[in-house]
Amino acid sequence: MSKKSAQRKHDLTADSAQKELVKLIQSFSHGHRLHAVFSDFVELSALAISNSVDRAQFETREKRYLDIVGKYKRDEVDRFPQMLGLLVESFEQRVAVLGKQTSDGLPVSGGLTDVLGETYMMLGLGNDRTGQFFTPYSVSRMMSMMVMGDVGAEVARRGFIRVSEPACGAGGMVIAAADSLLAAGTNYQQAMHATCIDIDACCVHMTYVQLSLLHVPATVVHGNALSMEVWGTWYTPAHILGGWTFKLRRRLEADLLREAVAPERQPVAEAAGTHKIDAEATFAAEAETSDVAVLERDLVTAVVERSAGDRMSLADLFEQSLASGTRERTVFDTIDQLTLF
């Protein structure tokens, strides 16, 4: 989408808060480059949100926050919280639309959108030389509706679904996935976790801010999905407060253990005359009434180590690399797990 097309779309679809946000960003144009202002705005917003919940990275990110605001005059610094307030207001207006119903009693669809991504493209800040292009939200939502399908059964069976976006941009595809779940009557805040990766720091900050404001449980990685390099990690408030580090670890261990045990159960079931058996359902049912549910940690770890190499998804690989990194364990990791109980 060209800048002119993005401008026309913005004029037609932007709400009042989004239009005021654009005006405030443009008010910096006399003394600063708009790309630098926008990048600093989303990073400052990301830092402020992160420092309210992720205490393990507080000192480093607080220093970074002070370094950024040091580049601006006092009256300019005061505009940044106003801009964040307008972004929040824009999402609040759109979320309010989701609570309405059509004449047929169905929820209104398409209430959410990629506010920051649309603003970024409308201001002409995309990097054409590197092929940077943000998919229009209408296209993202159409794709998500096609891909998500009927996820109700999956959520009922597994508790939640996982979404992986290796080149997340501003997070539009993940927002569209959340929008699709809402349209299907499923609360994405409880039934979806996203792992988002991008090589561009500004994109990482945009994604983190938008998913945080929409309370999407997510791990947003500043890294390279091809080389598996990681330069920074951002956990949304929904991820930390919802105990998702433990939930994801438990899901991975259960999946790998189930896959390791299921092949051994199949011949036994067939010998007993049971056909078309659902090994996963059998395992889940037995886990509730047997010692499988309380297997010793070393057994689970052994199965994970043996099976992880060729069974992990991209999201799993990033989660494991982050969990087994050099960051020291803090009391907040324990709190993260205790929130489940």
GROMACS .gro file of C-alpha atoms in nm:
model
  341
    1MET     CA    1   0.000   0.000   0.000
    2SER     CA    2   0.144   0.337  -0.108
    3LYS     CA    3   0.151   0.640   0.119
    4LYS     CA    4  -0.133   0.800  -0.079
    5SER     CA    5  -0.347   0.487  -0.049
    6ALA     CA    6  -0.270   0.464   0.322
    7GLN     CA    7  -0.362   0.832   0.359
    8ARG     CA    8  -0.698   0.780   0.186
    9LYS     CA    9  -0.771   0.474   0.399
   10HIS     CA   10  -0.676   0.666   0.713
   11ASP     CA   11  -0.910   0.952   0.623
   12LEU     CA   12  -1.197   0.708   0.576
   13THR     CA   13  -1.146   0.463   0.864
   14ALA     CA   14  -0.945   0.635   1.138
   15ASP     CA   15  -1.136   0.723   1.453
   16SER     CA   16  -1.105   1.061   1.623
   17ALA     CA   17  -0.837   0.946   1.867
   18GLN     CA   18  -0.623   0.797   1.589
   19LYS     CA   19  -0.645   1.122   1.391
   20GLU     CA   20  -0.536   1.324   1.695
   21LEU     CA   21  -0.248   1.082   1.748
   22VAL     CA   22  -0.126   1.148   1.394
   23LYS     CA   23  -0.146   1.524   1.448
   24LEU     CA   24   0.064   1.500   1.765
   25ILE     CA   25   0.329   1.291   1.590
   26GLN     CA   26   0.340   1.538   1.304
   27SER     CA   27   0.380   1.827   1.549
   28PHE     CA   28   0.740   1.713   1.602
   29SER     CA   29   0.829   1.756   1.235
   30HIS     CA   30   0.995   2.097   1.272
   31GLY     CA   31   1.277   1.974   1.493
   32HIS     CA   32   1.287   1.594   1.454
   33ARG     CA   33   1.255   1.327   1.185
   34LEU     CA   34   0.910   1.167   1.200
   35HIS     CA   35   1.054   0.815   1.184
   36ALA     CA   36   1.269   0.885   1.492
   37VAL     CA   37   0.973   1.038   1.677
   38PHE     CA   38   0.744   0.745   1.596
   39SER     CA   39   1.012   0.490   1.690
   40ASP     CA   40   1.082   0.670   2.018
   41PHE     CA   41   0.709   0.692   2.093
   42VAL     CA   42   0.645   0.319   2.055
   43GLU     CA   43   0.964   0.229   2.242
   44LEU     CA   44   0.884   0.463   2.532
   45SER     CA   45   0.534   0.315   2.547
   46ALA     CA   46   0.674  -0.039   2.541
   47LEU     CA   47   0.927   0.044   2.813
   48ALA     CA   48   0.660   0.199   3.036
   49ILE     CA   49   0.431  -0.103   3.003
   50SER     CA   50   0.713  -0.354   3.047
   51ASN     CA   51   0.849  -0.184   3.358
   52SER     CA   52   0.509  -0.208   3.525
   53VAL     CA   53   0.515  -0.590   3.518
   54ASP     CA   54   0.855  -0.727   3.414
   55ARG     CA   55   1.074  -0.639   3.710
   56ALA     CA   56   1.357  -0.865   3.597
   57GLN     CA   57   1.445  -0.621   3.318
   58PHE     CA   58   1.345  -0.302   3.500
   59GLU     CA   59   1.683  -0.136   3.554
   60THR     CA   60   1.808  -0.178   3.199
   61ARG     CA   61   1.482  -0.059   3.048
   62GLU     CA   62   1.447   0.233   3.289
   63LYS     CA   63   1.791   0.355   3.182
   64ARG     CA   64   1.691   0.322   2.818
   65TYR     CA   65   1.374   0.522   2.889
   66LEU     CA   66   1.573   0.809   3.040
   67ASP     CA   67   1.819   0.805   2.749
   68ILE     CA   68   1.535   0.850   2.499
   69VAL     CA   69   1.353   1.133   2.678
   70GLY     CA   70   1.687   1.312   2.717
   71LYS     CA   71   1.678   1.388   2.343
   72TYR     CA   72   1.364   1.602   2.371
   73LYS     CA   73   1.261   1.930   2.529
   74ARG     CA   74   1.030   1.929   2.828
   75ASP     CA   75   0.718   2.030   2.633
   76GLU     CA   76   0.797   1.762   2.374
   77VAL     CA   77   0.837   1.495   2.640
   78ASP     CA   78   0.491   1.583   2.772
   79ARG     CA   79   0.339   1.491   2.435
   80PHE     CA   80   0.445   1.126   2.453
   81PRO     CA   81   0.204   1.025   2.734
   82GLN     CA   82  -0.069   1.218   2.550
   83MET     CA   83   0.003   1.010   2.241
   84LEU     CA   84  -0.016   0.687   2.440
   85GLY     CA   85  -0.344   0.803   2.590
   86LEU     CA   86  -0.485   0.861   2.243
   87LEU     CA   87  -0.373   0.515   2.133
   88VAL     CA   88  -0.549   0.364   2.434
   89GLU     CA   89  -0.861   0.565   2.353
   90SER     CA   90  -0.855   0.443   1.993
   91PHE     CA   91  -0.850   0.080   2.106
   92GLU     CA   92  -1.119   0.148   2.365
   93GLN     CA   93  -1.349   0.284   2.094
   94ARG     CA   94  -1.288  -0.021   1.878
   95VAL     CA   95  -1.332  -0.271   2.160
   96ALA     CA   96  -1.661  -0.100   2.249
   97VAL     CA   97  -1.785  -0.186   1.900
   98LEU     CA   98  -1.721  -0.555   1.968
   99GLY     CA   99  -1.980  -0.552   2.245
  100LYS     CA  100  -2.257  -0.458   2.002
  101GLN     CA  101  -2.468  -0.702   1.803
  102THR     CA  102  -2.624  -0.701   1.461
  103SER     CA  103  -2.998  -0.727   1.404
  104ASP     CA  104  -2.949  -1.103   1.375
  105GLY     CA  105  -2.799  -1.122   1.724
  106LEU     CA  106  -2.449  -1.189   1.593
  107PRO     CA  107  -2.144  -1.001   1.726
  108VAL     CA  108  -2.021  -0.712   1.514
  109SER     CA  109  -1.706  -0.827   1.334
  110GLY     CA  110  -1.394  -0.635   1.245
  111GLY     CA  111  -1.400  -0.399   1.543
  112LEU     CA  112  -1.027  -0.432   1.604
  113THR     CA  113  -0.755  -0.311   1.372
  114ASP     CA  114  -0.380  -0.257   1.346
  115VAL     CA  115  -0.381   0.105   1.464
  116LEU     CA  116  -0.004   0.155   1.484
  117GLY     CA  117   0.068  -0.034   1.162
  118GLU     CA  118  -0.183   0.180   0.972
  119THR     CA  119  -0.041   0.497   1.125
  120TYR     CA  120   0.313   0.389   1.040
  121MET     CA  121   0.228   0.330   0.675
  122MET     CA  122   0.013   0.643   0.647
  123LEU     CA  123   0.306   0.856   0.763
  124GLY     CA  124   0.523   0.695   0.495
  125LEU     CA  125   0.767   0.545   0.746
  126GLY     CA  126   0.795   0.198   0.587
  127ASN     CA  127   1.136   0.096   0.455
  128ASP     CA  128   1.082   0.032   0.084
  129ARG     CA  129   1.448  -0.055   0.029
  130THR     CA  130   1.422  -0.360   0.255
  131GLY     CA  131   1.080  -0.459   0.124
  132GLN     CA  132   0.902  -0.366   0.447
  133PHE     CA  133   0.528  -0.386   0.393
  134PHE     CA  134   0.246  -0.414   0.644
  135THR     CA  135  -0.047  -0.622   0.526
  136PRO     CA  136  -0.374  -0.423   0.529
  137TYR     CA  137  -0.581  -0.529   0.828
  138SER     CA  138  -0.879  -0.631   0.615
  139VAL     CA  139  -0.654  -0.882   0.435
  140SER     CA  140  -0.506  -1.004   0.764
  141ARG     CA  141  -0.850  -1.065   0.907
  142MET     CA  142  -0.969  -1.249   0.597
  143MET     CA  143  -0.662  -1.472   0.616
  144SER     CA  144  -0.711  -1.536   0.986
  145MET     CA  145  -1.075  -1.633   0.935
  146MET     CA  146  -0.967  -1.881   0.668
  147VAL     CA  147  -0.681  -2.028   0.871
  148MET     CA  148  -0.838  -2.033   1.217
  149GLY     CA  149  -1.147  -2.222   1.108
  150ASP     CA  150  -1.339  -2.383   1.392
  151VAL     CA  151  -1.099  -2.351   1.684
  152GLY     CA  152  -1.365  -2.409   1.949
  153ALA     CA  153  -1.300  -2.784   1.959
  154GLU     CA  154  -0.923  -2.729   1.980
  155VAL     CA  155  -0.961  -2.484   2.268
  156ALA     CA  156  -1.198  -2.720   2.450
  157ARG     CA  157  -0.956  -3.010   2.405
  158ARG     CA  158  -0.625  -2.837   2.472
  159GLY     CA  159  -0.720  -2.534   2.680
  160PHE     CA  160  -0.568  -2.282   2.439
  161ILE     CA  161  -0.423  -2.246   2.092
  162ARG     CA  162  -0.080  -2.112   1.995
  163VAL     CA  163  -0.013  -1.855   1.725
  164SER     CA  164   0.338  -1.805   1.582
  165GLU     CA  165   0.428  -1.500   1.371
  166PRO     CA  166   0.794  -1.509   1.257
  167ALA     CA  167   0.778  -1.166   1.086
  168CYS     CA  168   0.520  -0.988   1.297
  169GLY     CA  169   0.547  -0.629   1.172
  170ALA     CA  170   0.314  -0.430   1.397
  171GLY     CA  171   0.127  -0.742   1.511
  172GLY     CA  172  -0.164  -0.708   1.268
  173MET     CA  173  -0.197  -1.081   1.198
  174VAL     CA  174  -0.210  -1.164   1.569
  175ILE     CA  175  -0.470  -0.893   1.628
  176ALA     CA  176  -0.670  -1.037   1.339
  177ALA     CA  177  -0.646  -1.385   1.496
  178ALA     CA  178  -0.778  -1.244   1.824
  179ASP     CA  179  -1.056  -1.070   1.630
  180SER     CA  180  -1.149  -1.398   1.462
  181LEU     CA  181  -1.165  -1.580   1.793
  182LEU     CA  182  -1.395  -1.313   1.934
  183ALA     CA  183  -1.619  -1.345   1.630
  184ALA     CA  184  -1.638  -1.719   1.701
  185GLY     CA  185  -1.740  -1.653   2.061
  186THR     CA  186  -1.402  -1.741   2.216
  187ASN     CA  187  -1.216  -1.516   2.459
  188TYR     CA  188  -0.867  -1.480   2.310
  189GLN     CA  189  -0.732  -1.345   2.639
  190GLN     CA  190  -0.772  -1.691   2.787
  191ALA     CA  191  -0.761  -1.916   2.481
  192MET     CA  192  -0.468  -1.790   2.273
  193HIS     CA  193  -0.096  -1.734   2.320
  194ALA     CA  194   0.121  -1.569   2.055
  195THR     CA  195   0.494  -1.583   1.989
  196CYS     CA  196   0.590  -1.286   1.771
  197ILE     CA  197   0.933  -1.234   1.617
  198ASP     CA  198   1.077  -0.951   1.411
  199ILE     CA  199   1.422  -0.830   1.316
  200ASP     CA  200   1.316  -0.463   1.332
  201ALA     CA  201   1.314  -0.315   1.685
  202CYS     CA  202   1.043  -0.061   1.597
  203CYS     CA  203   0.816  -0.343   1.480
  204VAL     CA  204   0.882  -0.534   1.802
  205HIS     CA  205   0.781  -0.231   2.009
  206MET     CA  206   0.466  -0.171   1.801
  207THR     CA  207   0.360  -0.532   1.838
  208TYR     CA  208   0.431  -0.536   2.210
  209VAL     CA  209   0.236  -0.216   2.278
  210GLN     CA  210  -0.070  -0.319   2.076
  211LEU     CA  211  -0.088  -0.673   2.216
  212SER     CA  212  -0.037  -0.537   2.568
  213LEU     CA  213  -0.323  -0.291   2.530
  214LEU     CA  214  -0.548  -0.568   2.396
  215HIS     CA  215  -0.433  -0.797   2.682
  216VAL     CA  216  -0.308  -1.068   2.448
  217PRO     CA  217  -0.081  -1.324   2.619
  218ALA     CA  218   0.234  -1.305   2.407
  219THR     CA  219   0.610  -1.328   2.393
  220VAL     CA  220   0.747  -1.067   2.153
  221VAL     CA  221   1.103  -1.139   2.043
  222HIS     CA  222   1.348  -0.897   1.885
  223GLY     CA  223   1.535  -1.155   1.684
  224ASN     CA  224   1.590  -1.337   1.358
  225ALA     CA  225   1.354  -1.625   1.287
  226LEU     CA  226   1.599  -1.771   1.035
  227SER     CA  227   1.924  -1.762   1.234
  228MET     CA  228   1.746  -1.801   1.572
  229GLU     CA  229   1.937  -1.502   1.712
  230VAL     CA  230   1.768  -1.320   2.001
  231TRP     CA  231   1.851  -0.962   2.102
  232GLY     CA  232   1.562  -0.882   2.331
  233THR     CA  233   1.246  -1.034   2.477
  234TRP     CA  234   0.922  -0.864   2.576
  235TYR     CA  235   0.650  -1.039   2.777
  236THR     CA  236   0.306  -0.878   2.766
  237PRO     CA  237   0.127  -0.814   3.097
  238ALA     CA  238  -0.126  -1.084   3.004
  239HIS     CA  239   0.161  -1.334   2.966
  240ILE     CA  240   0.318  -1.253   3.302
  241LEU     CA  241   0.003  -1.207   3.509
  242GLY     CA  242  -0.158  -1.514   3.354
  243GLY     CA  243   0.129  -1.751   3.438
  244TRP     CA  244   0.186  -1.836   3.073
  245THR     CA  245   0.553  -1.929   3.115
  246PHE     CA  246   0.442  -2.228   3.319
  247LYS     CA  247   0.144  -2.304   3.095
  248LEU     CA  248   0.362  -2.320   2.784
  249ARG     CA  249   0.623  -2.535   2.953
  250ARG     CA  250   0.356  -2.772   3.080
  251ARG     CA  251   0.198  -2.791   2.733
  252LEU     CA  252   0.531  -2.871   2.567
  253GLU     CA  253   0.616  -3.142   2.818
  254ALA     CA  254   0.269  -3.296   2.791
  255ASP     CA  255   0.280  -3.295   2.411
  256LEU     CA  256   0.621  -3.457   2.393
  257LEU     CA  257   0.532  -3.713   2.658
  258ARG     CA  258   0.204  -3.793   2.483
  259GLU     CA  259   0.379  -3.846   2.151
  260ALA     CA  260   0.638  -4.069   2.315
  261VAL     CA  261   0.379  -4.284   2.493
  262ALA     CA  262   0.103  -4.297   2.232
  263PRO     CA  263   0.283  -4.524   1.979
  264GLU     CA  264   0.335  -4.783   2.251
  265ARG     CA  265  -0.036  -4.779   2.341
  266GLN     CA  266  -0.167  -4.823   1.985
  267PRO     CA  267  -0.070  -5.192   1.934
  268VAL     CA  268  -0.219  -5.283   2.272
  269ALA     CA  269  -0.547  -5.116   2.187
  270GLU     CA  270  -0.564  -5.282   1.846
  271ALA     CA  271  -0.491  -5.622   1.998
  272ALA     CA  272  -0.789  -5.573   2.226
  273GLY     CA  273  -1.012  -5.514   1.926
  274THR     CA  274  -1.037  -5.135   1.957
  275HIS     CA  275  -1.021  -4.964   1.620
  276LYS     CA  276  -0.980  -4.600   1.519
  277ILE     CA  277  -0.862  -4.518   1.868
  278ASP     CA  278  -0.773  -4.159   1.949
  279ALA     CA  279  -0.441  -4.205   2.126
  280GLU     CA  280  -0.432  -3.848   2.246
  281ALA     CA  281  -0.778  -3.866   2.401
  282THR     CA  282  -0.688  -4.197   2.564
  283PHE     CA  283  -0.374  -4.052   2.712
  284ALA     CA  284  -0.557  -3.745   2.841
  285ALA     CA  285  -0.827  -3.957   3.004
  286GLU     CA  286  -0.579  -4.189   3.169
  287ALA     CA  287  -0.367  -3.899   3.286
  288GLU     CA  288  -0.651  -3.783   3.508
  289THR     CA  289  -0.681  -4.118   3.686
  290SER     CA  290  -0.328  -4.254   3.687
  291ASP     CA  291   0.022  -4.170   3.796
  292VAL     CA  292   0.098  -4.022   3.454
  293ALA     CA  293  -0.035  -3.687   3.572
  294VAL     CA  294   0.227  -3.675   3.847
  295LEU     CA  295   0.530  -3.820   3.673
  296GLU     CA  296   0.862  -3.737   3.826
  297ARG     CA  297   1.034  -3.435   3.675
  298ASP     CA  298   1.336  -3.630   3.557
  299LEU     CA  299   1.119  -3.865   3.347
  300VAL     CA  300   0.942  -3.575   3.179
  301THR     CA  301   1.274  -3.401   3.118
  302ALA     CA  302   1.421  -3.715   2.963
  303VAL     CA  303   1.131  -3.747   2.721
  304VAL     CA  304   1.151  -3.378   2.633
  305GLU     CA  305   1.522  -3.392   2.565
  306ARG     CA  306   1.486  -3.704   2.352
  307SER     CA  307   1.195  -3.574   2.144
  308ALA     CA  308   1.239  -3.197   2.128
  309GLY     CA  309   1.491  -3.180   1.847
  310ASP     CA  310   1.259  -3.269   1.559
  311ARG     CA  311   0.915  -3.202   1.705
  312MET     CA  312   0.929  -2.842   1.825
  313SER     CA  313   0.763  -2.561   1.637
  314LEU     CA  314   0.938  -2.232   1.577
  315ALA     CA  315   0.755  -2.083   1.874
  316ASP     CA  316   0.863  -2.376   2.093
  317LEU     CA  317   1.226  -2.332   1.991
  318PHE     CA  318   1.223  -1.965   2.083
  319GLU     CA  319   1.045  -2.034   2.411
  320GLN     CA  320   1.301  -2.299   2.502
  321SER     CA  321   1.597  -2.079   2.409
  322LEU     CA  322   1.458  -1.800   2.623
  323ALA     CA  323   1.379  -2.029   2.915
  324SER     CA  324   1.724  -2.191   2.910
  325GLY     CA  325   1.916  -1.867   2.853
  326THR     CA  326   2.158  -1.695   3.083
  327ARG     CA  327   1.898  -1.485   3.266
  328GLU     CA  328   1.902  -1.568   3.635
  329ARG     CA  329   1.585  -1.699   3.790
  330THR     CA  330   1.405  -1.440   4.000
  331VAL     CA  331   1.119  -1.444   4.248
  332PHE     CA  332   0.894  -1.318   3.968
  333ASP     CA  333   0.940  -1.646   3.780
  334THR     CA  334   0.799  -1.822   4.084
  335ILE     CA  335   0.513  -1.574   4.111
  336ASP     CA  336   0.446  -1.631   3.740
  337GLN     CA  337   0.384  -1.998   3.814
  338LEU     CA  338   0.192  -1.942   4.137
  339THR     CA  339  -0.067  -1.730   3.957
  340LEU     CA  340  -0.210  -2.054   3.820
  341PHE     CA  341  -0.323  -2.174   4.161
   0.00000   0.00000   0.00000
